[in-house]
Amino acid sequence: MAWDFETEPEYQRQLDWVDQFVRDEVEPLDFVLGSPYDLADPARRKLVPPLQQKVQERGLWACHLGPDLGGAGYGQVKLALLNEILGRSRFGPMVFGCQAPDSGNGEILAHYGTPEQKKRWLEPLLRNEIVSCYSMTEPQGGADPKVFTTRAVLDGDQWVIDGEKWFSSNARYASFLIVMAVTDPDAPPYRRLSMFVVPRDTPGLEIVRNVGIGQEAEEEGAHGYVRYSGVRVPKDHLLGAPGQGFVVAQTRLGGGRIHHAMRTVAKVKKAFDQMCERALSRHTQGELLAEKQLVQEKIADSYIDIEQFRLLVLRTAWKIDRYKDYKVVRGDISAVKAAMPRVYLDVYARALQVHGALGLSNEMSFSDGIIDSFHMGLADGPTEVHKITLAREILKGYQGSDDRFPTTHLPRLRQEARRRYARLLEHEVGSE
Ligand SMILES: Cc1cc2nc3c(=O)[nH]c(=O)nc-3n(C[C@H](O)[C@H](O)[C@H](O)COP(=O)(O)OP(=O)(O)OC[C@H]3O[C@@H](n4cnc5c(N)ncnc54)[C@H](O)[C@@H]3O)c2cc1C
């Protein structure tokens, strides 16, 4: 009997330490520092590395990685339980060395990088001495990579890259970008693209704008609109074989999606706790909000949404550990990815509403969460596309019927059952 909803005591002790550490040492950073990715910020340099050191001493650094790459090799279930805490803080993942997109980009380099690239990019990335960027989406379309036009052409022993990318997060802070470009325009759609590692300081690489989210000030934007004009990289900066761009992308996207979901559990739990505290603190018309049935409904609905989502995330994590093959869990990951923005949005919207005007103000973080829920519904593929993937995966397990009526048509089932038990029923009737 293997179903088990308990955490082993030794790991629970680690999680308890993380919970306290994040509350006391990491969450306050969110109020005094800018971007977690801005390694040049002197205040960040002073405050973050000592905390990273403590995490390393505790054996919790880069837990998404196996021991060969300096991680604990905990697997996805333990990582999920950890991320359910780290996601509470913008700096949580960075302090624990498991932040996106560096985690996924590191996986790509670990799989496809040359020994020199691993030395030059992967090792400092894993130590958080540098950060990276994933540059795939283009201004004319992200959900459909078949419309990508950024081109890479081999010229002697160099690839020459030309084109534009959009929403390349953290390009402004990155030391290298992983770029997807068309290498064979005449190949079938999913064999046209290849992946490259491009150092940030390569001539011809220009950040046109740093695009912000929601109400972010212009200078705060971190999503690079990047132009590549005659950008030259050595031949060996191709990751994987030519035309293998999608295969390489899957190396990072499967893990990336579920890790976002694990952190989202942390965020929605945080809003839920705030909602409950408020309901038990605020009076209106002579009674606590917590005593109003429509507020109780918000609390009950949020609890159900969070617990369902959390279990879906944990079971998917368990399946990844079990099968060690993202193809097997494709549908599960899409289910998690599609559920995530709805749960996130609904819980934050309810928490905001229960806080009244204060909830909408910039003195609480609910409106940021609402905007971020759309981030989760777009980045790594829009919800609609994941629902399509999920439905396709599910339907592989079913068959249509040639009959005019469904196999579960009641008259047919009734007739079959009567035929099956005819002799027994006749006997019963006869003996009455
Ligand atoms: C905060 C944030 C960070 C991001 N970071 C990165 C990054 O670091 N690197 C990177 O490369 N990209 C990044 N992206 C881009 C992201 O991957 C794209 O936004 C996403 O793939 C959707 O592409 P699009 O925005 O061009 O929307 P479009 O492709 O124009 O789609 C718009 C909408 O059309 C609908 N739609 C699309 N396809 C279908 C379909 N098949 N069926 C039904 N409806 C559909 C959906 O509602 C979708 O939201 C980021 C996005 C956000 C919001």
mmCIF file with all atom_site columns, C-alpha atoms and ligand atoms in Angstrom, residues 101 133-144 166-169 213 223 374-375 377-382 384-385 388, ligand 1:
data_model
loop_
_atom_site.group_PDB
_atom_site.id
_atom_site.type_symbol
_atom_site.label_atom_id
_atom_site.label_alt_id
_atom_site.label_comp_id
_atom_site.label_asym_id
_atom_site.label_entity_id
_atom_site.label_seq_id
_atom_site.pdbx_PDB_ins_code
_atom_site.Cartn_x
_atom_site.Cartn_y
_atom_site.Cartn_z
_atom_site.occupancy
_atom_site.B_iso_or_equiv
_atom_site.pdbx_formal_charge
_atom_site.auth_seq_id
_atom_site.auth_comp_id
_atom_site.auth_asym_id
_atom_site.auth_atom_id
_atom_site.pdbx_PDB_model_num
ATOM   1  C CA  . PRO A 1 101 ? 15.011 30.486 -16.128 1.00 0.00 ? 101 PRO A CA  1
ATOM   2  C CA  . CYS A 1 133 ? 18.042 34.362 -20.369 1.00 0.00 ? 133 CYS A CA  1
ATOM   3  C CA  . TYR A 1 134 ? 15.818 32.175 -22.546 1.00 0.00 ? 134 TYR A CA  1
ATOM   4  C CA  . SER A 1 135 ? 15.127 33.941 -25.825 1.00 0.00 ? 135 SER A CA  1
ATOM   5  C CA  . MET A 1 136 ? 12.480 32.119 -27.839 1.00 0.00 ? 136 MET A CA  1
ATOM   6  C CA  . THR A 1 137 ? 9.257  34.146 -28.247 1.00 0.00 ? 137 THR A CA  1
ATOM   7  C CA  . GLU A 1 138 ? 9.114  36.588 -31.184 1.00 0.00 ? 138 GLU A CA  1
ATOM   8  C CA  . PRO A 1 139 ? 7.058  39.776 -31.546 1.00 0.00 ? 139 PRO A CA  1
ATOM   9  C CA  . GLN A 1 140 ? 4.797  38.197 -34.182 1.00 0.00 ? 140 GLN A CA  1
ATOM   10 C CA  . GLY A 1 141 ? 3.954  35.132 -32.089 1.00 0.00 ? 141 GLY A CA  1
ATOM   11 C CA  . GLY A 1 142 ? 4.908  33.010 -29.121 1.00 0.00 ? 142 GLY A CA  1
ATOM   12 C CA  . ALA A 1 143 ? 2.268  30.304 -28.866 1.00 0.00 ? 143 ALA A CA  1
ATOM   13 C CA  . ASP A 1 144 ? 3.014  29.114 -32.392 1.00 0.00 ? 144 ASP A CA  1
ATOM   14 C CA  . TRP A 1 166 ? 10.268 39.439 -27.461 1.00 0.00 ? 166 TRP A CA  1
ATOM   15 C CA  . PHE A 1 167 ? 9.827  38.936 -23.713 1.00 0.00 ? 167 PHE A CA  1
ATOM   16 C CA  . SER A 1 168 ? 13.323 37.550 -23.231 1.00 0.00 ? 168 SER A CA  1
ATOM   17 C CA  . SER A 1 169 ? 13.117 37.789 -19.438 1.00 0.00 ? 169 SER A CA  1
ATOM   18 C CA  . ILE A 1 213 ? 4.547  44.098 -16.558 1.00 0.00 ? 213 ILE A CA  1
ATOM   19 C CA  . HIS A 1 223 ? 11.467 41.420 -20.370 1.00 0.00 ? 223 HIS A CA  1
ATOM   20 C CA  . PHE A 1 374 ? -1.747 36.035 -16.125 1.00 0.00 ? 374 PHE A CA  1
ATOM   21 C CA  . HIS A 1 375 ? 2.027  35.599 -16.297 1.00 0.00 ? 375 HIS A CA  1
ATOM   22 C CA  . GLY A 1 377 ? -1.260 31.613 -17.928 1.00 0.00 ? 377 GLY A CA  1
ATOM   23 C CA  . LEU A 1 378 ? 1.053  32.845 -20.703 1.00 0.00 ? 378 LEU A CA  1
ATOM   24 C CA  . ALA A 1 379 ? 4.724  32.078 -20.021 1.00 0.00 ? 379 ALA A CA  1
ATOM   25 C CA  . ASP A 1 380 ? 5.776  28.577 -21.154 1.00 0.00 ? 380 ASP A CA  1
ATOM   26 C CA  . GLY A 1 381 ? 2.670  28.439 -23.370 1.00 0.00 ? 381 GLY A CA  1
ATOM   27 C CA  . PRO A 1 382 ? -0.862 29.814 -23.006 1.00 0.00 ? 382 PRO A CA  1
ATOM   28 C CA  . GLU A 1 384 ? -5.489 27.168 -24.236 1.00 0.00 ? 384 GLU A CA  1
ATOM   29 C CA  . VAL A 1 385 ? -2.552 25.331 -25.801 1.00 0.00 ? 385 VAL A CA  1
ATOM   30 C CA  . ILE A 1 388 ? -5.389 21.154 -26.194 1.00 0.00 ? 388 ILE A CA  1
HETATM 31 C C1  . LIG B 2 .   ? 5.916  37.490 -17.698 1.00 0.00 ? 1   LIG B C1  1
HETATM 32 C C2  . LIG B 2 .   ? 6.297  36.742 -18.923 1.00 0.00 ? 1   LIG B C2  1
HETATM 33 C C3  . LIG B 2 .   ? 7.591  36.260 -19.049 1.00 0.00 ? 1   LIG B C3  1
HETATM 34 C C4  . LIG B 2 .   ? 7.958  35.606 -20.223 1.00 0.00 ? 1   LIG B C4  1
HETATM 35 N N1  . LIG B 2 .   ? 9.266  35.186 -20.347 1.00 0.00 ? 1   LIG B N1  1
HETATM 36 C C5  . LIG B 2 .   ? 9.667  34.639 -21.506 1.00 0.00 ? 1   LIG B C5  1
HETATM 37 C C6  . LIG B 2 .   ? 11.055 34.289 -21.692 1.00 0.00 ? 1   LIG B C6  1
HETATM 38 O O1  . LIG B 2 .   ? 11.872 34.439 -20.780 1.00 0.00 ? 1   LIG B O1  1
HETATM 39 N N2  . LIG B 2 .   ? 11.442 33.822 -22.894 1.00 0.00 ? 1   LIG B N2  1
HETATM 40 C C7  . LIG B 2 .   ? 10.566 33.656 -23.927 1.00 0.00 ? 1   LIG B C7  1
HETATM 41 O O2  . LIG B 2 .   ? 10.987 33.204 -24.984 1.00 0.00 ? 1   LIG B O2  1
HETATM 42 N N3  . LIG B 2 .   ? 9.254  33.979 -23.787 1.00 0.00 ? 1   LIG B N3  1
HETATM 43 C C8  . LIG B 2 .   ? 8.787  34.468 -22.610 1.00 0.00 ? 1   LIG B C8  1
HETATM 44 N N4  . LIG B 2 .   ? 7.465  34.831 -22.459 1.00 0.00 ? 1   LIG B N4  1
HETATM 45 C C9  . LIG B 2 .   ? 6.578  34.744 -23.613 1.00 0.00 ? 1   LIG B C9  1
HETATM 46 C C10 . LIG B 2 .   ? 5.546  33.644 -23.533 1.00 0.00 ? 1   LIG B C10 1
HETATM 47 O O3  . LIG B 2 .   ? 6.164  32.386 -23.756 1.00 0.00 ? 1   LIG B O3  1
HETATM 48 C C11 . LIG B 2 .   ? 4.477  33.974 -24.591 1.00 0.00 ? 1   LIG B C11 1
HETATM 49 O O4  . LIG B 2 .   ? 3.779  35.100 -24.109 1.00 0.00 ? 1   LIG B O4  1
HETATM 50 C C12 . LIG B 2 .   ? 3.525  32.831 -24.857 1.00 0.00 ? 1   LIG B C12 1
HETATM 51 O O5  . LIG B 2 .   ? 4.160  31.762 -25.514 1.00 0.00 ? 1   LIG B O5  1
HETATM 52 C C13 . LIG B 2 .   ? 2.350  33.317 -25.725 1.00 0.00 ? 1   LIG B C13 1
HETATM 53 O O6  . LIG B 2 .   ? 2.833  33.963 -26.883 1.00 0.00 ? 1   LIG B O6  1
HETATM 54 P P1  . LIG B 2 .   ? 2.279  35.418 -27.264 1.00 0.00 ? 1   LIG B P1  1
HETATM 55 O O7  . LIG B 2 .   ? 2.400  36.307 -26.095 1.00 0.00 ? 1   LIG B O7  1
HETATM 56 O O8  . LIG B 2 .   ? 2.924  35.827 -28.521 1.00 0.00 ? 1   LIG B O8  1
HETATM 57 O O9  . LIG B 2 .   ? 0.735  35.200 -27.511 1.00 0.00 ? 1   LIG B O9  1
HETATM 58 P P2  . LIG B 2 .   ? 0.064  34.670 -28.855 1.00 0.00 ? 1   LIG B P2  1
HETATM 59 O O10 . LIG B 2 .   ? 0.840  33.539 -29.417 1.00 0.00 ? 1   LIG B O10 1
HETATM 60 O O11 . LIG B 2 .   ? -0.221 35.842 -29.705 1.00 0.00 ? 1   LIG B O11 1
HETATM 61 O O12 . LIG B 2 .   ? -1.295 34.124 -28.261 1.00 0.00 ? 1   LIG B O12 1
HETATM 62 C C14 . LIG B 2 .   ? -2.254 35.061 -27.726 1.00 0.00 ? 1   LIG B C14 1
HETATM 63 C C15 . LIG B 2 .   ? -3.441 34.324 -27.200 1.00 0.00 ? 1   LIG B C15 1
HETATM 64 O O13 . LIG B 2 .   ? -4.077 33.600 -28.238 1.00 0.00 ? 1   LIG B O13 1
HETATM 65 C C16 . LIG B 2 .   ? -4.698 32.444 -27.704 1.00 0.00 ? 1   LIG B C16 1
HETATM 66 N N5  . LIG B 2 .   ? -4.158 31.271 -28.378 1.00 0.00 ? 1   LIG B N5  1
HETATM 67 C C17 . LIG B 2 .   ? -2.913 31.080 -28.820 1.00 0.00 ? 1   LIG B C17 1
HETATM 68 N N6  . LIG B 2 .   ? -2.782 29.854 -29.381 1.00 0.00 ? 1   LIG B N6  1
HETATM 69 C C18 . LIG B 2 .   ? -3.990 29.262 -29.281 1.00 0.00 ? 1   LIG B C18 1
HETATM 70 C C19 . LIG B 2 .   ? -4.516 27.996 -29.657 1.00 0.00 ? 1   LIG B C19 1
HETATM 71 N N7  . LIG B 2 .   ? -3.763 27.069 -30.256 1.00 0.00 ? 1   LIG B N7  1
HETATM 72 N N8  . LIG B 2 .   ? -5.823 27.742 -29.386 1.00 0.00 ? 1   LIG B N8  1
HETATM 73 C C20 . LIG B 2 .   ? -6.598 28.653 -28.759 1.00 0.00 ? 1   LIG B C20 1
HETATM 74 N N9  . LIG B 2 .   ? -6.154 29.855 -28.377 1.00 0.00 ? 1   LIG B N9  1
HETATM 75 C C21 . LIG B 2 .   ? -4.871 30.168 -28.620 1.00 0.00 ? 1   LIG B C21 1
HETATM 76 C C22 . LIG B 2 .   ? -4.377 32.450 -26.212 1.00 0.00 ? 1   LIG B C22 1
HETATM 77 O O14 . LIG B 2 .   ? -5.416 33.083 -25.503 1.00 0.00 ? 1   LIG B O14 1
HETATM 78 C C23 . LIG B 2 .   ? -3.126 33.267 -26.152 1.00 0.00 ? 1   LIG B C23 1
HETATM 79 O O15 . LIG B 2 .   ? -2.895 33.824 -24.886 1.00 0.00 ? 1   LIG B O15 1
HETATM 80 C C24 . LIG B 2 .   ? 7.032  35.431 -21.287 1.00 0.00 ? 1   LIG B C24 1
HETATM 81 C C25 . LIG B 2 .   ? 5.725  35.893 -21.129 1.00 0.00 ? 1   LIG B C25 1
HETATM 82 C C26 . LIG B 2 .   ? 5.356  36.534 -19.975 1.00 0.00 ? 1   LIG B C26 1
HETATM 83 C C27 . LIG B 2 .   ? 3.934  37.061 -19.872 1.00 0.00 ? 1   LIG B C27 1
#
